[in-house]
Amino acid sequence: MSAEVTPPAEVTLLGVRHHGPGSARAVGAALEQLRPDVVLIEGPPEADGLTGLAADQDMVPPVALLAHAVDDPARAAFWPFAAFSPEWVALRHAAEAGVPVRFIDLPAAYSLGAEPVGGPDADDGAAGLSDPIGALAEAAGHDDAERWWEDVVEHRAPGADALAPFAAVAEAMTALREGGAAVGRRDELREAYMRRQVRAARQAGHRRIAVVCGAWHVPALAVMPTVAHDRALLATLPKKVRTEITWVPWTHRRLSQHTGYGAGIASPGWYHHLFSTEGDPLARWMTRAAALLREEDHPVSSAHVIEAVRLAGTLAVMRGRPLAGLTETLDAVRSVMCDGSDVALALVHDRLVIGDALGEVPDTAPAVPLQRDLARLQRSLRLRPEPQARDLDLDLRKENDAARSRLLHRLRLLGIGWGTPSRSAVNSTGTFRESWRLQWEPEFAVRIVEAAQWGTTVEDAATGRAVERAARAGELGELTGLVEQCLLAGLATALPAVMRVLADRAALDADVAQLATALPALVRALRYGDVRGTDSAALEQVARGLAERICVGLPPACTGLDTEGAAAMRRRVDEVHAAVGLLDGDRPGSAADAGADDTLAARWAAALASLARREPAGGPATGVPGLLRGRAVRLLLDDGRLDSAEAGRRMGLVLSAASAPADAAGWVEGFLSGGGALLLHDARLLGLLDEWLAGVPGEVFTDVLPLLRRTFSGLEAGVRRTVGERVAAGPLGAPAPVAAGPAAELDEERADAALATVSLLLGLPASGPPDCAGHQGGPLRRIPRQADRRSA
């Protein structure tokens, strides 16, 4: 291609490595020396109107430019800026000096229309040469490109001539490109557009033009082709898409990621320290590492800091480095402060080498109404977004905590997982307490823009999203889960629409598995509705209707299931059993229900009894699997609908020689899945199980062994140990032997002395009317003694 005249001297090209502290310092010094009347920066031109915000006191890096397609917000791209980014230093210099600043890279309107969504945070290479810095390091005789670049650029302070480093970098990149390094098509288009912008700056009358761009592009801007050449290249660009752009907060942790919207900076926290620390950065870094380790209860003193600094400097000299780099620093920390432990060193790497810095953006930055409403709620509820994961316990009886809960649930409905429900360290079975794990991610900015289509406030957007999801729901369980989410989120406007869809779908769905999956969520929603003061009469009506249909259809639905199907159905049976207990107010089999046959609990018990009686007829393909029959017997036994004698009789029948060993093993698994403590209190059941296990034929024992191992591994450790001791002591048909001597007799006077304390711990009255034996002590005295239970 033919060439024009070389650009005049007033155009100064400052080739940098993006997010490099050495490059950032060099750019600052060069701009101070040049004092340009316009600064051109590699970046999306759509952001030219936002450059003034760089001087705002409320703009705190790391931040990023977010561009997204108006018609498809999911198509988005980020341009991150850290305090140590050369582009950020150039932005701040121009803003503080009152100098015009322009972005000159290919517009985002083209990039978002033609390329996969991702971070266009351009690297310093090209499609044909993935690592130009690695090539330069290899030419210099170094096998570690990062270490070589740190020694040559990042660790060096600007000299008397601030432009000398840029001339050297330009010469090296020119040699690489002239040596045959391929230039990708995308880079050709980007460089053509950059040249157009440089020409425009010259035509606008600017005499001292500073261009801050990736070092790889410097040779392409130093010698310009003709205008016609660049015009022909740019004519091949795809059609533009309508885009919007704004500033959003970013994090050091996101900068460290090599995929998605990251920048691939392995040590942003370390780079920030190098850039922001005056004087000796090594000693200050070691001091910060020592403080962090002391906070985590590691015994680190000032003597450790002094020795670590000495060791890092010695390692640098031994390795021929001008200054101790990150490698030497971490080696010294591991050896001196962490006693060789990689676990403690990982803490230093996570908190200091990477870091959790979260940037801030002023309120004057463009934002969708939904973003502004969320920011308002975050301030009013005192929920500050933070990049570090933290736990939050909420008491829903408090107005502010209830509002926080509603906000987090609404955001989850919108796909913004700022908070994740977690298990609280405070033991509580009430519905008034919630625990969350909070962690803010920069990508939530894109999801907020996507969710803006549903409404301008968080409540409106969540309501619109819930109604849309209900209309598209494919399964009943999805709808009941959505009802639960609406109640948790306090979406009173969305709930009636979702309930109408749920009622219509429930009336037509005949799949018992689907009904059983849906019921627990509805019952949980009823409980949440109670604690949040929600009118849930319609919800209870639908829940009871589902439960009634499950009771009728359960036994046939359990017929002919394979192993996986039986395991899934057993989980559903357990969940429905718990749901029925909550829905009916009392546990099935309680005193209130003992004589009532028309309650939901009674009908559920009848369904379980029918399931327990369905022995296999002609093999498992035509009968109910033993896993489900055994589980039904156990549930009936635990609820008092079946006595231990009848349970033992049924176990004896199942474990007889007439039953298939695999089916019997499944029955045992279902029976014991609720806990094995009953084997300790009923020696007859344990004896039946031991006798059956000893009589399993050798040829089938290996087939049932995995099932048996899974069954007994699910028992409590103490139960397994005691069962083993009982079996070893034998015989199992009699009560366990009681030690002879005075210790075998119960000292009632000493036991009575403990009643008051135990009653207090259990929340029982400290005293009460005499029991049948004339003793004082209330409910606790009426608990039968161990010897009485054995004799019974």
mmCIF file of N, CA and C in Angstrom, residues 2-82:
data_model
loop_
_atom_site.group_PDB
_atom_site.id
_atom_site.type_symbol
_atom_site.label_atom_id
_atom_site.label_comp_id
_atom_site.label_asym_id
_atom_site.label_seq_id
_atom_site.Cartn_x
_atom_site.Cartn_y
_atom_site.Cartn_z
ATOM 1 N N SER A 2 0.435 2.301 -0.676
ATOM 2 C CA SER A 2 1.193 3.541 -0.729
ATOM 3 C C SER A 2 1.089 4.267 0.596
ATOM 4 N N ALA A 3 2.081 5.117 0.901
ATOM 5 C CA ALA A 3 2.140 5.780 2.199
ATOM 6 C C ALA A 3 2.112 7.281 2.041
ATOM 7 N N GLU A 4 1.475 7.941 3.000
ATOM 8 C CA GLU A 4 1.485 9.391 3.060
ATOM 9 C C GLU A 4 2.745 9.871 3.768
ATOM 10 N N VAL A 5 2.762 11.127 4.026
ATOM 11 C CA VAL A 5 3.870 11.700 4.782
ATOM 12 C C VAL A 5 3.780 11.242 6.229
ATOM 13 N N THR A 6 4.924 10.989 6.833
ATOM 14 C CA THR A 6 4.959 10.604 8.246
ATOM 15 C C THR A 6 4.301 11.671 9.090
ATOM 16 N N PRO A 7 3.493 11.304 10.077
ATOM 17 C CA PRO A 7 2.793 12.294 10.905
ATOM 18 C C PRO A 7 3.763 13.308 11.497
ATOM 19 N N PRO A 8 3.335 14.518 11.633
ATOM 20 C CA PRO A 8 4.214 15.556 12.186
ATOM 21 C C PRO A 8 4.599 15.259 13.621
ATOM 22 N N ALA A 9 5.600 15.936 14.094
ATOM 23 C CA ALA A 9 6.173 15.644 15.405
ATOM 24 C C ALA A 9 5.203 15.928 16.533
ATOM 25 N N GLU A 10 4.203 16.829 16.286
ATOM 26 C CA GLU A 10 3.303 17.153 17.384
ATOM 27 C C GLU A 10 2.382 15.996 17.752
ATOM 28 N N VAL A 11 2.340 14.930 16.934
ATOM 29 C CA VAL A 11 1.576 13.737 17.297
ATOM 30 C C VAL A 11 2.528 12.776 18.009
ATOM 31 N N THR A 12 2.315 12.599 19.312
ATOM 32 C CA THR A 12 3.188 11.737 20.115
ATOM 33 C C THR A 12 2.436 10.476 20.492
ATOM 34 N N LEU A 13 3.023 9.352 20.120
ATOM 35 C CA LEU A 13 2.390 8.051 20.385
ATOM 36 C C LEU A 13 2.965 7.455 21.661
ATOM 37 N N LEU A 14 2.101 7.210 22.633
ATOM 38 C CA LEU A 14 2.518 6.625 23.912
ATOM 39 C C LEU A 14 1.985 5.196 23.961
ATOM 40 N N GLY A 15 2.813 4.236 23.537
ATOM 41 C CA GLY A 15 2.410 2.830 23.551
ATOM 42 C C GLY A 15 2.541 2.235 24.937
ATOM 43 N N VAL A 16 1.489 1.601 25.420
ATOM 44 C CA VAL A 16 1.454 1.122 26.804
ATOM 45 C C VAL A 16 1.023 -0.333 26.846
ATOM 46 N N ARG A 17 1.200 -0.900 28.007
ATOM 47 C CA ARG A 17 0.566 -2.172 28.327
ATOM 48 C C ARG A 17 -0.606 -1.857 29.241
ATOM 49 N N HIS A 18 -1.789 -2.287 28.852
ATOM 50 C CA HIS A 18 -2.979 -1.957 29.628
ATOM 51 C C HIS A 18 -2.854 -2.485 31.053
ATOM 52 N N HIS A 19 -3.277 -1.667 32.024
ATOM 53 C CA HIS A 19 -3.288 -2.034 33.446
ATOM 54 C C HIS A 19 -1.878 -2.357 33.957
ATOM 55 N N GLY A 20 -0.901 -1.553 33.567
ATOM 56 C CA GLY A 20 0.459 -1.716 34.075
ATOM 57 C C GLY A 20 0.870 -0.503 34.881
ATOM 58 N N PRO A 21 1.304 -0.654 36.150
ATOM 59 C CA PRO A 21 1.657 0.516 36.969
ATOM 60 C C PRO A 21 2.849 1.285 36.427
ATOM 61 N N GLY A 22 3.837 0.570 35.855
ATOM 62 C CA GLY A 22 4.976 1.266 35.263
ATOM 63 C C GLY A 22 4.564 2.102 34.072
ATOM 64 N N SER A 23 3.717 1.519 33.217
ATOM 65 C CA SER A 23 3.217 2.266 32.066
ATOM 66 C C SER A 23 2.386 3.464 32.518
ATOM 67 N N ALA A 24 1.603 3.293 33.590
ATOM 68 C CA ALA A 24 0.777 4.399 34.083
ATOM 69 C C ALA A 24 1.642 5.545 34.587
ATOM 70 N N ARG A 25 2.695 5.235 35.343
ATOM 71 C CA ARG A 25 3.590 6.293 35.814
ATOM 72 C C ARG A 25 4.272 6.986 34.642
ATOM 73 N N ALA A 26 4.685 6.189 33.645
ATOM 74 C CA ALA A 26 5.369 6.763 32.491
ATOM 75 C C ALA A 26 4.440 7.679 31.695
ATOM 76 N N VAL A 27 3.187 7.302 31.547
ATOM 77 C CA VAL A 27 2.223 8.139 30.833
ATOM 78 C C VAL A 27 2.016 9.451 31.575
ATOM 79 N N GLY A 28 1.876 9.387 32.903
ATOM 80 C CA GLY A 28 1.709 10.613 33.676
ATOM 81 C C GLY A 28 2.876 11.557 33.503
ATOM 82 N N ALA A 29 4.098 10.996 33.567
ATOM 83 C CA ALA A 29 5.287 11.840 33.389
ATOM 84 C C ALA A 29 5.370 12.403 31.976
ATOM 85 N N ALA A 30 5.033 11.584 30.975
ATOM 86 C CA ALA A 30 5.105 12.041 29.587
ATOM 87 C C ALA A 30 4.110 13.162 29.323
ATOM 88 N N LEU A 31 2.897 13.052 29.853
ATOM 89 C CA LEU A 31 1.900 14.095 29.638
ATOM 90 C C LEU A 31 2.294 15.386 30.348
ATOM 91 N N GLU A 32 2.919 15.256 31.508
ATOM 92 C CA GLU A 32 3.414 16.458 32.180
ATOM 93 C C GLU A 32 4.476 17.142 31.338
ATOM 94 N N GLN A 33 5.319 16.369 30.691
ATOM 95 C CA GLN A 33 6.380 16.927 29.855
ATOM 96 C C GLN A 33 5.818 17.495 28.553
ATOM 97 N N LEU A 34 4.874 16.813 27.931
ATOM 98 C CA LEU A 34 4.351 17.234 26.634
ATOM 99 C C LEU A 34 3.379 18.405 26.748
ATOM 100 N N ARG A 35 2.539 18.385 27.779
ATOM 101 C CA ARG A 35 1.453 19.342 27.935
ATOM 102 C C ARG A 35 0.658 19.471 26.633
ATOM 103 N N PRO A 36 0.013 18.369 26.197
ATOM 104 C CA PRO A 36 -0.709 18.381 24.914
ATOM 105 C C PRO A 36 -1.967 19.237 24.997
ATOM 106 N N ASP A 37 -2.479 19.644 23.840
ATOM 107 C CA ASP A 37 -3.744 20.373 23.821
ATOM 108 C C ASP A 37 -4.920 19.461 23.495
ATOM 109 N N VAL A 38 -4.680 18.150 23.291
ATOM 110 C CA VAL A 38 -5.731 17.154 23.166
ATOM 111 C C VAL A 38 -5.118 15.789 23.472
ATOM 112 N N VAL A 39 -5.881 14.936 24.133
ATOM 113 C CA VAL A 39 -5.427 13.583 24.475
ATOM 114 C C VAL A 39 -6.374 12.591 23.808
ATOM 115 N N LEU A 40 -5.819 11.668 23.027
ATOM 116 C CA LEU A 40 -6.593 10.621 22.369
ATOM 117 C C LEU A 40 -6.277 9.295 23.037
ATOM 118 N N ILE A 41 -7.320 8.544 23.415
ATOM 119 C CA ILE A 41 -7.150 7.325 24.202
ATOM 120 C C ILE A 41 -7.847 6.169 23.501
ATOM 121 N N GLU A 42 -7.244 5.027 23.511
ATOM 122 C CA GLU A 42 -7.865 3.818 22.964
ATOM 123 C C GLU A 42 -9.089 3.464 23.814
ATOM 124 N N GLY A 43 -10.254 3.490 23.196
ATOM 125 C CA GLY A 43 -11.496 3.227 23.894
ATOM 126 C C GLY A 43 -12.676 3.542 23.000
ATOM 127 N N PRO A 44 -13.915 3.243 23.442
ATOM 128 C CA PRO A 44 -15.094 3.442 22.597
ATOM 129 C C PRO A 44 -15.468 4.921 22.491
ATOM 130 N N PRO A 45 -15.602 5.457 21.274
ATOM 131 C CA PRO A 45 -15.931 6.888 21.108
ATOM 132 C C PRO A 45 -17.277 7.281 21.706
ATOM 133 N N GLU A 46 -18.188 6.314 21.902
ATOM 134 C CA GLU A 46 -19.481 6.641 22.506
ATOM 135 C C GLU A 46 -19.330 7.223 23.912
ATOM 136 N N ALA A 47 -18.185 7.002 24.527
ATOM 137 C CA ALA A 47 -17.973 7.459 25.899
ATOM 138 C C ALA A 47 -17.369 8.856 25.971
ATOM 139 N N ASP A 48 -17.234 9.556 24.853
ATOM 140 C CA ASP A 48 -16.621 10.890 24.891
ATOM 141 C C ASP A 48 -17.380 11.824 25.824
ATOM 142 N N GLY A 49 -18.686 11.695 25.880
ATOM 143 C CA GLY A 49 -19.470 12.569 26.745
ATOM 144 C C GLY A 49 -19.355 12.241 28.220
ATOM 145 N N LEU A 50 -18.709 11.128 28.569
ATOM 146 C CA LEU A 50 -18.589 10.705 29.971
ATOM 147 C C LEU A 50 -17.204 10.954 30.546
ATOM 148 N N THR A 51 -16.287 11.482 29.730
ATOM 149 C CA THR A 51 -14.906 11.628 30.202
ATOM 150 C C THR A 51 -14.788 12.626 31.343
ATOM 151 N N GLY A 52 -15.687 13.638 31.389
ATOM 152 C CA GLY A 52 -15.608 14.630 32.450
ATOM 153 C C GLY A 52 -15.822 14.048 33.829
ATOM 154 N N LEU A 53 -16.519 12.908 33.917
ATOM 155 C CA LEU A 53 -16.762 12.283 35.229
ATOM 156 C C LEU A 53 -15.482 11.746 35.855
ATOM 157 N N ALA A 54 -14.415 11.581 35.062
ATOM 158 C CA ALA A 54 -13.160 11.069 35.621
ATOM 159 C C ALA A 54 -12.605 12.001 36.683
ATOM 160 N N ALA A 55 -12.931 13.300 36.595
ATOM 161 C CA ALA A 55 -12.435 14.260 37.582
ATOM 162 C C ALA A 55 -13.353 14.388 38.790
ATOM 163 N N ASP A 56 -14.509 13.719 38.768
ATOM 164 C CA ASP A 56 -15.452 13.795 39.891
ATOM 165 C C ASP A 56 -14.858 13.115 41.118
ATOM 166 N N GLN A 57 -14.990 13.769 42.261
ATOM 167 C CA GLN A 57 -14.432 13.223 43.493
ATOM 168 C C GLN A 57 -15.109 11.912 43.902
ATOM 169 N N ASP A 58 -16.340 11.700 43.439
ATOM 170 C CA ASP A 58 -17.057 10.480 43.789
ATOM 171 C C ASP A 58 -16.747 9.318 42.837
ATOM 172 N N MET A 59 -15.925 9.577 41.821
ATOM 173 C CA MET A 59 -15.521 8.501 40.906
ATOM 174 C C MET A 59 -14.236 7.877 41.439
ATOM 175 N N VAL A 60 -14.361 6.639 41.919
ATOM 176 C CA VAL A 60 -13.225 5.949 42.536
ATOM 177 C C VAL A 60 -12.968 4.651 41.774
ATOM 178 N N PRO A 61 -11.789 4.520 41.135
ATOM 179 C CA PRO A 61 -11.498 3.261 40.430
ATOM 180 C C PRO A 61 -11.237 2.135 41.431
ATOM 181 N N PRO A 62 -11.415 0.873 41.008
ATOM 182 C CA PRO A 62 -11.661 0.431 39.635
ATOM 183 C C PRO A 62 -13.109 0.658 39.183
ATOM 184 N N VAL A 63 -13.235 1.139 37.953
ATOM 185 C CA VAL A 63 -14.530 1.346 37.320
ATOM 186 C C VAL A 63 -14.432 0.793 35.902
ATOM 187 N N ALA A 64 -15.553 0.778 35.208
ATOM 188 C CA ALA A 64 -15.553 0.269 33.840
ATOM 189 C C ALA A 64 -16.607 0.997 33.032
ATOM 190 N N LEU A 65 -16.326 1.152 31.761
ATOM 191 C CA LEU A 65 -17.340 1.617 30.825
ATOM 192 C C LEU A 65 -18.176 0.422 30.405
ATOM 193 N N LEU A 66 -19.478 0.543 30.532
ATOM 194 C CA LEU A 66 -20.400 -0.516 30.126
ATOM 195 C C LEU A 66 -21.181 -0.031 28.909
ATOM 196 N N ALA A 67 -21.034 -0.748 27.812
ATOM 197 C CA ALA A 67 -21.818 -0.466 26.609
ATOM 198 C C ALA A 67 -22.705 -1.664 26.327
ATOM 199 N N HIS A 68 -23.945 -1.405 25.952
ATOM 200 C CA HIS A 68 -24.856 -2.502 25.647
ATOM 201 C C HIS A 68 -25.764 -2.107 24.500
ATOM 202 N N ALA A 69 -26.222 -3.107 23.779
ATOM 203 C CA ALA A 69 -27.173 -2.861 22.697
ATOM 204 C C ALA A 69 -28.526 -2.502 23.289
ATOM 205 N N VAL A 70 -29.157 -1.476 22.768
ATOM 206 C CA VAL A 70 -30.437 -1.013 23.316
ATOM 207 C C VAL A 70 -31.506 -2.084 23.166
ATOM 208 N N ASP A 71 -31.538 -2.750 22.027
ATOM 209 C CA ASP A 71 -32.576 -3.750 21.775
ATOM 210 C C ASP A 71 -32.269 -5.107 22.394
ATOM 211 N N ASP A 72 -31.034 -5.321 22.812
ATOM 212 C CA ASP A 72 -30.650 -6.603 23.402
ATOM 213 C C ASP A 72 -29.604 -6.335 24.481
ATOM 214 N N PRO A 73 -30.029 -5.930 25.692
ATOM 215 C CA PRO A 73 -29.064 -5.561 26.736
ATOM 216 C C PRO A 73 -28.086 -6.668 27.101
ATOM 217 N N ALA A 74 -28.429 -7.920 26.802
ATOM 218 C CA ALA A 74 -27.496 -9.003 27.118
ATOM 219 C C ALA A 74 -26.228 -8.911 26.277
ATOM 220 N N ARG A 75 -26.311 -8.261 25.131
ATOM 221 C CA ARG A 75 -25.118 -8.028 24.312
ATOM 222 C C ARG A 75 -24.429 -6.788 24.864
ATOM 223 N N ALA A 76 -23.439 -7.019 25.697
ATOM 224 C CA ALA A 76 -22.780 -5.928 26.413
ATOM 225 C C ALA A 76 -21.283 -6.159 26.436
ATOM 226 N N ALA A 77 -20.564 -5.086 26.675
ATOM 227 C CA ALA A 77 -19.105 -5.175 26.775
ATOM 228 C C ALA A 77 -18.622 -4.165 27.796
ATOM 229 N N PHE A 78 -17.506 -4.483 28.429
ATOM 230 C CA PHE A 78 -16.911 -3.630 29.452
ATOM 231 C C PHE A 78 -15.506 -3.203 29.029
ATOM 232 N N TRP A 79 -15.145 -1.971 29.408
ATOM 233 C CA TRP A 79 -13.768 -1.496 29.287
ATOM 234 C C TRP A 79 -13.311 -1.118 30.696
ATOM 235 N N PRO A 80 -12.585 -1.998 31.410
ATOM 236 C CA PRO A 80 -12.211 -1.709 32.808
ATOM 237 C C PRO A 80 -11.072 -0.698 32.904
ATOM 238 N N PHE A 81 -11.095 0.079 33.975
ATOM 239 C CA PHE A 81 -10.042 1.041 34.302
ATOM 240 C C PHE A 81 -9.719 0.893 35.781
ATOM 241 N N ALA A 82 -8.435 0.717 36.091
ATOM 242 C CA ALA A 82 -7.972 0.705 37.476
ATOM 243 C C ALA A 82 -7.165 1.971 37.729
#
